[in-house]
Tab-separated table of N, CA and C in Angstrom:
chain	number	residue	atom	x	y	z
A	1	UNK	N	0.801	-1.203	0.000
A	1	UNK	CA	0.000	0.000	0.000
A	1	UNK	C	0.844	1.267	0.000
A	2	UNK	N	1.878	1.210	-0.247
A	2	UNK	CA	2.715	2.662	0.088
A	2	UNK	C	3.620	3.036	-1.392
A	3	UNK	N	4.000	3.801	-1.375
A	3	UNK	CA	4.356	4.564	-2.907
A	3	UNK	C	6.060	3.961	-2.531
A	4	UNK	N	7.230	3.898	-3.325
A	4	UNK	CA	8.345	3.626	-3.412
A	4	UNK	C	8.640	4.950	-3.469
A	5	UNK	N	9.532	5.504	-2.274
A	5	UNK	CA	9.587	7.091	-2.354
A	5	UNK	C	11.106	7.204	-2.138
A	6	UNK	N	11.959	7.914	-3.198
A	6	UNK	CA	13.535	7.956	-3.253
A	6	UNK	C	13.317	8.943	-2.083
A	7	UNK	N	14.358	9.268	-1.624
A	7	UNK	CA	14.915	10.349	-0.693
A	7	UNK	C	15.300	11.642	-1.333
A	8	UNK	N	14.579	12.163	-1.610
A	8	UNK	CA	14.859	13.789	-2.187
A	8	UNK	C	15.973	14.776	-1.858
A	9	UNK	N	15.452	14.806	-0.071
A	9	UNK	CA	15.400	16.059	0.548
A	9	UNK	C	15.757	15.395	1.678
A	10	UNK	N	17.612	15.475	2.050
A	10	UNK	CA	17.773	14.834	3.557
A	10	UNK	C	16.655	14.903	4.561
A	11	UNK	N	16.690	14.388	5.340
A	11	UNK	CA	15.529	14.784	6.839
A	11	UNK	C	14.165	14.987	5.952
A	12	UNK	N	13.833	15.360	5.071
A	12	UNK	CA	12.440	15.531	4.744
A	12	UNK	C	11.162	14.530	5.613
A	13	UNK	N	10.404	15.039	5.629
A	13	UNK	CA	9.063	14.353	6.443
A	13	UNK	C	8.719	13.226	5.144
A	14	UNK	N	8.604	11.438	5.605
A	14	UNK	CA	7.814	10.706	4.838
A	14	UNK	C	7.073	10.916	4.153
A	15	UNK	N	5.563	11.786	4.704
A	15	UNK	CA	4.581	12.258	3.772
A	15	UNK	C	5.061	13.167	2.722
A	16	UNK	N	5.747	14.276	3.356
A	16	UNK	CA	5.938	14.916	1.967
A	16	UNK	C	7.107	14.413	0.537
A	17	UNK	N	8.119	13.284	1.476
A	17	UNK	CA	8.538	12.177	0.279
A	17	UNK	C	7.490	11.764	-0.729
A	18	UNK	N	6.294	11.294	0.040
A	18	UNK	CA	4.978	10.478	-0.693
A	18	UNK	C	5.012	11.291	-1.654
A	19	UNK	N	4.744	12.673	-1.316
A	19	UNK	CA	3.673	13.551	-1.976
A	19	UNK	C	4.689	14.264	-3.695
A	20	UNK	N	5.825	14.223	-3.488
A	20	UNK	CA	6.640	14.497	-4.138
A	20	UNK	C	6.989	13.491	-4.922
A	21	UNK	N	6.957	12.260	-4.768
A	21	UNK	CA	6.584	10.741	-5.500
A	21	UNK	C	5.847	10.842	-6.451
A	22	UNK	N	4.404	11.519	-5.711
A	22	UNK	CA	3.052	11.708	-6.645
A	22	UNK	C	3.367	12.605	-7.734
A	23	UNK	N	3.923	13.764	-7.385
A	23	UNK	CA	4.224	14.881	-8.551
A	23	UNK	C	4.895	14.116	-9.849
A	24	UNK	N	6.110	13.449	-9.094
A	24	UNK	CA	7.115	13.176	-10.299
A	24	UNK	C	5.807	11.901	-11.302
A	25	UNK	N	4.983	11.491	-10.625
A	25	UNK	CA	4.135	10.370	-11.582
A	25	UNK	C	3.060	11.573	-12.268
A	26	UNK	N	3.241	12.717	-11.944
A	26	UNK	CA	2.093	13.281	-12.879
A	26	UNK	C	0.517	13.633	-11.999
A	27	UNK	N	0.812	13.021	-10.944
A	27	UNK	CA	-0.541	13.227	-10.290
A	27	UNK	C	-0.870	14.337	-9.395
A	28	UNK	N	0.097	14.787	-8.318
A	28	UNK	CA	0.030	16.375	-7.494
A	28	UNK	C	0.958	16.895	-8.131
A	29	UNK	N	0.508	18.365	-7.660
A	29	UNK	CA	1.504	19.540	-8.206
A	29	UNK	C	2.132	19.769	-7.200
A	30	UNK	N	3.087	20.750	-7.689
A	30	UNK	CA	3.814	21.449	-6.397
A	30	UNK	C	3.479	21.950	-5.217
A	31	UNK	N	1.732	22.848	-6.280
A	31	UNK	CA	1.381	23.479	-4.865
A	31	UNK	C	1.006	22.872	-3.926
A	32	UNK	N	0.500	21.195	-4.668
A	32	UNK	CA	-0.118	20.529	-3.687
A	32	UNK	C	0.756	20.017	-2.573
A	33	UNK	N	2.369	19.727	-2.737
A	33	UNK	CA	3.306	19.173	-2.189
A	33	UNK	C	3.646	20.379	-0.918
A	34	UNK	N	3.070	21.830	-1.674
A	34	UNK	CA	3.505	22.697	-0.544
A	34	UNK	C	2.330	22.712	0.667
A	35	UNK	N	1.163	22.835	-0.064
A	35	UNK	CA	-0.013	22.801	1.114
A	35	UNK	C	0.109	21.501	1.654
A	36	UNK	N	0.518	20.168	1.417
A	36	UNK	CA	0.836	19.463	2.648
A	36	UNK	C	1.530	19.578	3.165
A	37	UNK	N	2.810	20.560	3.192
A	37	UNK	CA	3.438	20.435	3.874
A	37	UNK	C	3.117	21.463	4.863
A	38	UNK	N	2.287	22.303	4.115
A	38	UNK	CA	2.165	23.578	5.153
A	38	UNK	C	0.820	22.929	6.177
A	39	UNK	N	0.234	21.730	6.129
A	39	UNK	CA	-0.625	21.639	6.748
A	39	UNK	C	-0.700	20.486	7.476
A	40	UNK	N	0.907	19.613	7.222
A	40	UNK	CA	1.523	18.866	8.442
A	40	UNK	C	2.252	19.827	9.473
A	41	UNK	N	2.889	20.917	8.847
A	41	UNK	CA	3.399	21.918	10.236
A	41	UNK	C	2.183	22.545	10.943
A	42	UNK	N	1.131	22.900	10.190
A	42	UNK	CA	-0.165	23.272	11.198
A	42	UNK	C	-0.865	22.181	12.121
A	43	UNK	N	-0.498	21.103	11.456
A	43	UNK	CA	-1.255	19.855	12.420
A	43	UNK	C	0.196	19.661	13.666
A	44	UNK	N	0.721	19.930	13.750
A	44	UNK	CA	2.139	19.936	14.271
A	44	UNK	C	2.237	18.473	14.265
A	45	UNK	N	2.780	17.720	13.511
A	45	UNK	CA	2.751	16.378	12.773
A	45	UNK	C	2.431	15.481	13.871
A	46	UNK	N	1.122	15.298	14.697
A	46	UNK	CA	0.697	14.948	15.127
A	46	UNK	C	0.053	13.505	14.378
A	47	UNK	N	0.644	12.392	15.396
A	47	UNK	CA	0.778	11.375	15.193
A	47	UNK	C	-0.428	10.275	15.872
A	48	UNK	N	-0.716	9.281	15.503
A	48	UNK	CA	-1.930	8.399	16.579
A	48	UNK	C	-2.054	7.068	15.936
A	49	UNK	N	-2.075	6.090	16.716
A	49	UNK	CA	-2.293	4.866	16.453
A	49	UNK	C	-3.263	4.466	15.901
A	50	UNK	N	-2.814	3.967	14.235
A	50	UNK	CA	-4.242	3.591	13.468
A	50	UNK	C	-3.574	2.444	13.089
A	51	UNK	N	-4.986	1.481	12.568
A	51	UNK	CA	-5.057	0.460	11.991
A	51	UNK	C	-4.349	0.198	10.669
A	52	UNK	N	-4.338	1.099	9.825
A	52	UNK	CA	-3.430	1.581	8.551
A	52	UNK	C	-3.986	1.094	7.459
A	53	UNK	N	-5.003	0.151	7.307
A	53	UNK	CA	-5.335	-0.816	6.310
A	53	UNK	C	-6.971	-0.870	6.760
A	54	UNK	N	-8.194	0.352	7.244
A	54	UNK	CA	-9.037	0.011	7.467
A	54	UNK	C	-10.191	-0.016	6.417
A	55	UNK	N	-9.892	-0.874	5.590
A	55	UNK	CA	-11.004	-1.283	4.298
A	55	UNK	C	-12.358	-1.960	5.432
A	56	UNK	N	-13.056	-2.184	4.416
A	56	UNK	CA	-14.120	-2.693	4.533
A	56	UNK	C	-14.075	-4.182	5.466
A	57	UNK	N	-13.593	-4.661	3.752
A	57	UNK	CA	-13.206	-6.289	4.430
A	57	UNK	C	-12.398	-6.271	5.278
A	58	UNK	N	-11.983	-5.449	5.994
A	58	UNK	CA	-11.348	-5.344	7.441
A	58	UNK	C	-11.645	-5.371	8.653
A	59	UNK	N	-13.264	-4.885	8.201
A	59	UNK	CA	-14.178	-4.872	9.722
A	59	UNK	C	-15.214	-6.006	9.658
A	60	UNK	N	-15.545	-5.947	10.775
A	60	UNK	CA	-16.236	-7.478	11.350
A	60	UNK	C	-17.308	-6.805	11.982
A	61	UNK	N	-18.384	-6.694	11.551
A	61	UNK	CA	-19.689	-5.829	12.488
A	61	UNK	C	-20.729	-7.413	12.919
A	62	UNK	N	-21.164	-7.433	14.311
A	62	UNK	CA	-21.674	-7.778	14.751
A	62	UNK	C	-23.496	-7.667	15.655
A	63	UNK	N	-23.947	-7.742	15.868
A	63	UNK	CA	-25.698	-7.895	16.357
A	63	UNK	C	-25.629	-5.685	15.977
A	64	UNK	N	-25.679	-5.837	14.498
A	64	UNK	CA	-26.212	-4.904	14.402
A	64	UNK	C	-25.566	-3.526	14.707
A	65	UNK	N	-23.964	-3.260	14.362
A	65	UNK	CA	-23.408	-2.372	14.782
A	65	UNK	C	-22.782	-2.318	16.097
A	66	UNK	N	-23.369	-3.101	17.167
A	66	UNK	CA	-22.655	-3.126	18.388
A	66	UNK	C	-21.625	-3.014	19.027
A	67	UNK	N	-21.404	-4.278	17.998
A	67	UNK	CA	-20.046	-5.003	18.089
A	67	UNK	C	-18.780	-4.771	16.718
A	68	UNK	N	-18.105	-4.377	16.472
A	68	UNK	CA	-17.780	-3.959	15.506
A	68	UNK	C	-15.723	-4.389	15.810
A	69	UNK	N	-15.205	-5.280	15.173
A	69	UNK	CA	-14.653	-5.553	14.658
A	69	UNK	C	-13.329	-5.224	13.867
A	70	UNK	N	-12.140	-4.982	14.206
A	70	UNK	CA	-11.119	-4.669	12.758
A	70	UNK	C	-10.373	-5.999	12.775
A	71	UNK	N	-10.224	-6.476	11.773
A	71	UNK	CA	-9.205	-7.221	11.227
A	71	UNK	C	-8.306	-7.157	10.732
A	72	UNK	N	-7.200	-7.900	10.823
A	72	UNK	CA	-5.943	-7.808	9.385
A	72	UNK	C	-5.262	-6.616	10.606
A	73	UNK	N	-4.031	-6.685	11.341
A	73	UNK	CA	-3.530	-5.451	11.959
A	73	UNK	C	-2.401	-5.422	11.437
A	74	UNK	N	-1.774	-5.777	10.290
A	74	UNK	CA	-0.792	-5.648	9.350
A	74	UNK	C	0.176	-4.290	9.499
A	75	UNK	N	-0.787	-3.576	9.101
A	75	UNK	CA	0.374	-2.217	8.711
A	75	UNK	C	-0.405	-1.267	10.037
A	76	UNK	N	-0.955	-1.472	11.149
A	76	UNK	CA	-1.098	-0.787	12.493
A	76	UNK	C	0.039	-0.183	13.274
A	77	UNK	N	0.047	0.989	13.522
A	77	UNK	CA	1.233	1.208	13.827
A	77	UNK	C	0.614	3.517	14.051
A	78	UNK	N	2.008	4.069	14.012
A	78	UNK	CA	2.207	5.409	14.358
A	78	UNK	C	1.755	6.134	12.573
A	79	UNK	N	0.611	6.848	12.400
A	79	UNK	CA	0.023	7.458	11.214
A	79	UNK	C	0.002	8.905	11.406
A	80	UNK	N	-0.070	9.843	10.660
A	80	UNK	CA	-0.544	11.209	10.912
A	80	UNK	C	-2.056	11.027	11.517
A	81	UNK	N	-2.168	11.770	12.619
A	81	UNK	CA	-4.150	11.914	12.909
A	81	UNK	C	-4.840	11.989	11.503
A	82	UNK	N	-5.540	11.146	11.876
A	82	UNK	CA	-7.317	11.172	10.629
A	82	UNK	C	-6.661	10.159	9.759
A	83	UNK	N	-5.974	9.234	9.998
A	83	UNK	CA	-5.287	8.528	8.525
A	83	UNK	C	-6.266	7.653	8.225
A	84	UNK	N	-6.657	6.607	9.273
A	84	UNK	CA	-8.069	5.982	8.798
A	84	UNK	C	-9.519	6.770	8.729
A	85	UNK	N	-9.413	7.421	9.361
A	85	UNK	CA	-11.101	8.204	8.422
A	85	UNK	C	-10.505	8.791	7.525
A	86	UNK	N	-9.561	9.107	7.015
A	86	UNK	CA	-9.310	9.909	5.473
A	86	UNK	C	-9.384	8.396	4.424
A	87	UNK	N	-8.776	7.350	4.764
A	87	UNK	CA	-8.745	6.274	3.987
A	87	UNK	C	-10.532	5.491	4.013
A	88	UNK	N	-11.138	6.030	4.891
A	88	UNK	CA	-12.785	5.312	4.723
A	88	UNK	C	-13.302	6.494	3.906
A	89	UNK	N	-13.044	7.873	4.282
A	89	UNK	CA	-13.894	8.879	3.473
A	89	UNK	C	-13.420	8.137	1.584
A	90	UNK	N	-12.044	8.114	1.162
A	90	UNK	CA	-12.013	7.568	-0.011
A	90	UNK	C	-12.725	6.388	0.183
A	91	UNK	N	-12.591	5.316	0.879
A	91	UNK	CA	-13.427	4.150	0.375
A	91	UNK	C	-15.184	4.446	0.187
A	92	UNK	N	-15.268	5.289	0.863
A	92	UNK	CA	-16.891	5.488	0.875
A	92	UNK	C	-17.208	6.543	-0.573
A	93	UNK	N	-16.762	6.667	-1.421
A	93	UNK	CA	-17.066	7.583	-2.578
A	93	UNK	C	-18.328	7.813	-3.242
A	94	UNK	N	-18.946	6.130	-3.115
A	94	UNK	CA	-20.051	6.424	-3.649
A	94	UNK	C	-20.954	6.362	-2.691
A	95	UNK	N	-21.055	7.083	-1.825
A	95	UNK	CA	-21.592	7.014	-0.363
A	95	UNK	C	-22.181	8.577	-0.070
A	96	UNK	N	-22.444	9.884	-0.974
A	96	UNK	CA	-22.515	10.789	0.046
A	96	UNK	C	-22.587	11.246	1.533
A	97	UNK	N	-23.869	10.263	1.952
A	97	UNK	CA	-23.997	10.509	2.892
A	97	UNK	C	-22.704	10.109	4.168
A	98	UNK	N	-22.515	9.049	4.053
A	98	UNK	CA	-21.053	8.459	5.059
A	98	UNK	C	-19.984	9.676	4.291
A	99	UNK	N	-19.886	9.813	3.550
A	99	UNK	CA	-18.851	11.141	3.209
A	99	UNK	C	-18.817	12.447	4.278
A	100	UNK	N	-20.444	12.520	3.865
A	100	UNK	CA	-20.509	13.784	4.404
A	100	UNK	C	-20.660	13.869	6.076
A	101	UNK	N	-20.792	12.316	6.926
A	101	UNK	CA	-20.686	12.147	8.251
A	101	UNK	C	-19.329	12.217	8.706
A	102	UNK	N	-18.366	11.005	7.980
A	102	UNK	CA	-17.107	11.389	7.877
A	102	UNK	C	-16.459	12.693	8.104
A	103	UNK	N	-16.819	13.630	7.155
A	103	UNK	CA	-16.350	14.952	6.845
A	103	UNK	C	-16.667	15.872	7.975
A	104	UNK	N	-17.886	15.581	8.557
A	104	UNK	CA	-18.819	16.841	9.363
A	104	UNK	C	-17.666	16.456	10.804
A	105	UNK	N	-17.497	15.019	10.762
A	105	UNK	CA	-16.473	14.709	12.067
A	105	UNK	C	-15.486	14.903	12.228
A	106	UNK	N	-14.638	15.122	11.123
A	106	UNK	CA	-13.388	15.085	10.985
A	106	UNK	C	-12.922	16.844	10.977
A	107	UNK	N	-13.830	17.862	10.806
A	107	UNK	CA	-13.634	19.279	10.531
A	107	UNK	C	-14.395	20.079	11.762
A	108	UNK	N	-15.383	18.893	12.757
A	108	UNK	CA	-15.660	19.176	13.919
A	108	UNK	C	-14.525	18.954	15.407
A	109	UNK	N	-13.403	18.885	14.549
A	109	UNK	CA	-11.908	18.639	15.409
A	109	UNK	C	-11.544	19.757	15.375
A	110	UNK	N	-10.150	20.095	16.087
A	110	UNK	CA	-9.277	21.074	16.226
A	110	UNK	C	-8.491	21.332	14.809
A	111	UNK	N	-7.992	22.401	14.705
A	111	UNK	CA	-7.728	22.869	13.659
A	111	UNK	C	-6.418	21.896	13.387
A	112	UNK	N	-5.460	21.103	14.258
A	112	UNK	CA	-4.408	20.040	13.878
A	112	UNK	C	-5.298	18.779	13.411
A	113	UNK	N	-6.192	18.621	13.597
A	113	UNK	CA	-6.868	17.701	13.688
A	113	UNK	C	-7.195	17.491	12.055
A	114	UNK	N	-8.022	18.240	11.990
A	114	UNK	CA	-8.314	19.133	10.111
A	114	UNK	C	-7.571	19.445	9.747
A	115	UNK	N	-6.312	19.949	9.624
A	115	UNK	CA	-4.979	20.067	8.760
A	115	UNK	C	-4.302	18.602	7.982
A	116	UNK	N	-4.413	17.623	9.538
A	116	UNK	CA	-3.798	16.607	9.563
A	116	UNK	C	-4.391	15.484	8.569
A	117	UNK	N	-5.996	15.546	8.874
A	117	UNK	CA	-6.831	14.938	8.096
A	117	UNK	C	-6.812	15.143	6.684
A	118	UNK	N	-6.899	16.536	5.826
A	118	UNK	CA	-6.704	17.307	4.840
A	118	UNK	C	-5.370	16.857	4.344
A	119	UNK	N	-4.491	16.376	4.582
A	119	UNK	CA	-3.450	16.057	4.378
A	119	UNK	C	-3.026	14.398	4.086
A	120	UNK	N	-3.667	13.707	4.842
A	120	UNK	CA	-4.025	12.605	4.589
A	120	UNK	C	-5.136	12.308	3.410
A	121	UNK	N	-6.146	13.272	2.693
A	121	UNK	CA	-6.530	13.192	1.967
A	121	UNK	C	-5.924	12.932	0.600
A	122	UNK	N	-5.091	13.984	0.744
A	122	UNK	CA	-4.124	14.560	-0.665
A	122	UNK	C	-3.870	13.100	-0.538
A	123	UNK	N	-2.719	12.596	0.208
A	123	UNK	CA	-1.986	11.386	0.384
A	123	UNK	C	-2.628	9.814	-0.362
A	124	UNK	N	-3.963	9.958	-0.154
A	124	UNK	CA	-4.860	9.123	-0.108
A	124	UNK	C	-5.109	8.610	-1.424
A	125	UNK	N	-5.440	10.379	-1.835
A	125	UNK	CA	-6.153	9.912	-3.458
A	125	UNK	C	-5.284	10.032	-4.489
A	126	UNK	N	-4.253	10.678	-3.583
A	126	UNK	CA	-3.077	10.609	-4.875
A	126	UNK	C	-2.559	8.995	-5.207
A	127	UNK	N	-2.439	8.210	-4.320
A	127	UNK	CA	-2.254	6.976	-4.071
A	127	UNK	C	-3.212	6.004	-4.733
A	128	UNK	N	-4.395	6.262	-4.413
A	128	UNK	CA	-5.586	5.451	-5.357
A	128	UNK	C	-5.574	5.706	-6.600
A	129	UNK	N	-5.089	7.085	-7.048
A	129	UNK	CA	-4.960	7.544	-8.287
A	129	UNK	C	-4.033	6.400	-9.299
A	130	UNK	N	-3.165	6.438	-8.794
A	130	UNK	CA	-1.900	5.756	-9.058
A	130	UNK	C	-2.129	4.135	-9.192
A	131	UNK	N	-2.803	3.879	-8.055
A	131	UNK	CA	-3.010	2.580	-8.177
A	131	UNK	C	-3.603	2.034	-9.441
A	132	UNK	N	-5.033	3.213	-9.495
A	132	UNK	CA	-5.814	2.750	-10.619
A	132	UNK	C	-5.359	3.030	-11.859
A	133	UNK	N	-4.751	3.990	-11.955
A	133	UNK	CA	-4.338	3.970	-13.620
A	133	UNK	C	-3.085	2.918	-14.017
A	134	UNK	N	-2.609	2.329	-13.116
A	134	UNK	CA	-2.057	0.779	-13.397
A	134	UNK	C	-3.178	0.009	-13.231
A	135	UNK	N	-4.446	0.204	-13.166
A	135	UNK	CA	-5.424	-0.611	-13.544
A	135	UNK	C	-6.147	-0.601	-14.548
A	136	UNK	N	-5.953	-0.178	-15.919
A	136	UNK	CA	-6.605	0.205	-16.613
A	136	UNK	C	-7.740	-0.610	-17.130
A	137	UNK	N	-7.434	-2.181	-17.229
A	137	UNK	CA	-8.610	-2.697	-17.664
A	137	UNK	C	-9.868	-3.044	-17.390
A	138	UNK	N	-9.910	-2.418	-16.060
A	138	UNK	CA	-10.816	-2.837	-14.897
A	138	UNK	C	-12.040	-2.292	-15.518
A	139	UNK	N	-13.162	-3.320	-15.139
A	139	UNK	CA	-14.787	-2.204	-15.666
A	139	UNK	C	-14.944	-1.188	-14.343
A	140	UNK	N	-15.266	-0.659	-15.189
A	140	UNK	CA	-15.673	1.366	-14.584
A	140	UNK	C	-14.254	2.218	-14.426
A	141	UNK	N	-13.232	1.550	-14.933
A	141	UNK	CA	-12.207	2.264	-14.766
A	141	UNK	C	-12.279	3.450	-15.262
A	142	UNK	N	-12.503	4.567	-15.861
A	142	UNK	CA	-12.680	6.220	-16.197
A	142	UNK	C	-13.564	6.461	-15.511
A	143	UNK	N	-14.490	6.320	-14.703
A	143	UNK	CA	-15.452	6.638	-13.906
A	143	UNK	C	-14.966	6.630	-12.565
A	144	UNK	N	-13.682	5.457	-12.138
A	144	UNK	CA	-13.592	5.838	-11.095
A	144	UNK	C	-12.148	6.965	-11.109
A	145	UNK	N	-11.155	6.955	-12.075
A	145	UNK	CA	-10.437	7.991	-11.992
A	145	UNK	C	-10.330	9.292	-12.030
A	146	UNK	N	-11.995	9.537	-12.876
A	146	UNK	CA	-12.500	10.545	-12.947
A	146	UNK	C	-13.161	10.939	-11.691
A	147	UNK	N	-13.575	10.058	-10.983
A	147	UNK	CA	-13.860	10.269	-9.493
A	147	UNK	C	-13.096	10.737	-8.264
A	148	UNK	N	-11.720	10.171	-9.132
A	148	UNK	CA	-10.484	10.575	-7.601
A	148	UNK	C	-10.283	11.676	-8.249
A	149	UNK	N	-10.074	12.293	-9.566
A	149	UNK	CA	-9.374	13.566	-9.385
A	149	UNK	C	-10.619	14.376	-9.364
A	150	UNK	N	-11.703	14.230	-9.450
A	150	UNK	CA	-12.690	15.034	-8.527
A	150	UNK	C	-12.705	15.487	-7.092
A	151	UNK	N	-12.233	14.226	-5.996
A	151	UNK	CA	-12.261	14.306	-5.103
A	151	UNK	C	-10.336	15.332	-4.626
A	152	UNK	N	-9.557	15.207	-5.785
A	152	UNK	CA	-8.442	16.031	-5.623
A	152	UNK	C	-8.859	17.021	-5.651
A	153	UNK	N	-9.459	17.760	-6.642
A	153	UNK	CA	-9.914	19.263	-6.693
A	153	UNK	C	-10.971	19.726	-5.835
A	154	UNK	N	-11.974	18.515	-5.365
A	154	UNK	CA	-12.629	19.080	-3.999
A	154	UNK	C	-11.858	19.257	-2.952
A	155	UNK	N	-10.415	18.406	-2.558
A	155	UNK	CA	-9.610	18.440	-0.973
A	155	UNK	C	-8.781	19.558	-1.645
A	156	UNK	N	-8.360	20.129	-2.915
A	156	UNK	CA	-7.644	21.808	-3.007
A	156	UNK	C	-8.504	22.493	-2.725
A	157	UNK	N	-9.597	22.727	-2.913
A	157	UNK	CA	-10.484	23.397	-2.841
A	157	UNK	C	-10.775	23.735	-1.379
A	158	UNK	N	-11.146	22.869	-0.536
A	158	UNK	CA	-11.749	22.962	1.132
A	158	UNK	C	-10.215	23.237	1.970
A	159	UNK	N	-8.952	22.893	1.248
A	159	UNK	CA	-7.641	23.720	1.499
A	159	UNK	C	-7.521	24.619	1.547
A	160	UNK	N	-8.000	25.219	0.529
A	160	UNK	CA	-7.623	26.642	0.480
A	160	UNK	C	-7.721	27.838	1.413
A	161	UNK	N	-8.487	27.743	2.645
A	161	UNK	CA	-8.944	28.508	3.518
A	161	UNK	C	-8.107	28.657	4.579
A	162	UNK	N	-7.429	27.380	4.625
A	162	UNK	CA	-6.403	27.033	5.675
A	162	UNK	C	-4.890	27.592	5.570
């Protein structure tokens, strides 16, 4: 699940390795490489123990929501804050509504909180991006790439304020 990221920039922050990965494939721009970076120093790279891999088929829901389940603790470990709700908001795409619950929660945080999250976005879909256009033969493939760089120009967009 992670991009092969050369070392650019001695000491540079991982994410913004990622994000500079993404550029050189064609997928973020610069500015985008700068607003994450400017919005891991606003999150003050605030870190939290996530699952790292929380897909779907990852969770185990039980009598009705109750009980609820993660599986697979593979890549669990130290993430930027919001890394798994930024990775369910992408899985949920065709979901408005869980989008927009997602979203209302994640921007009802502290402003590190929403930087951090926003940042994990970029990360996210630049990554799915990538994935999928090494998928080309897949059915609905232009529908869904056309979907992630939708969802790129919506996370520049709700950036911009910040």
């Amino acid at each position: 699940h992670t991009l092969s990221v050369p070392q650019d920039v001695p000491g540079e922050d991982l994410w913004v390795r990622k994000a500079r990965n993404s550029v050189k494939l064609g997928i973020l721009n610069s500015a985008d490489v700068e607003k994450i970076k400017y919005l891991l120093t606003l999150s003050k790279h605030a870190v939290a123990f996530a699952h790292g891999d929380l897909l779907l088929t990852n969770c185990l829901v039980r009598n009705h929501a109750v009980n609820l389940l993660y599986l697979d603790w593979e890549f669990a470990g130290q993430y930027p804050k919001g890394y798994d709700l930024a990775l369910l908001w992408i899985i949920m795409a065709k979901d408005e509504a869980a989008r927009k619950y997602i979203w209302d929660y994640a921007v009802s945080n502290s402003k590190e909180y929403v930087c951090s999250f926003l940042a994990n976005l970029f990360l996210h879909i630049a990554r799915e991006i990538k994935i999928h256009k090494e998928a080309i033969g897949v059915p609905g493939f232009p529908q869904i790439i056309d979907g992630l760089f939708a969802d790129l120009v919506r996370i520049r967009y709700a950036s911009q304020g910040i």
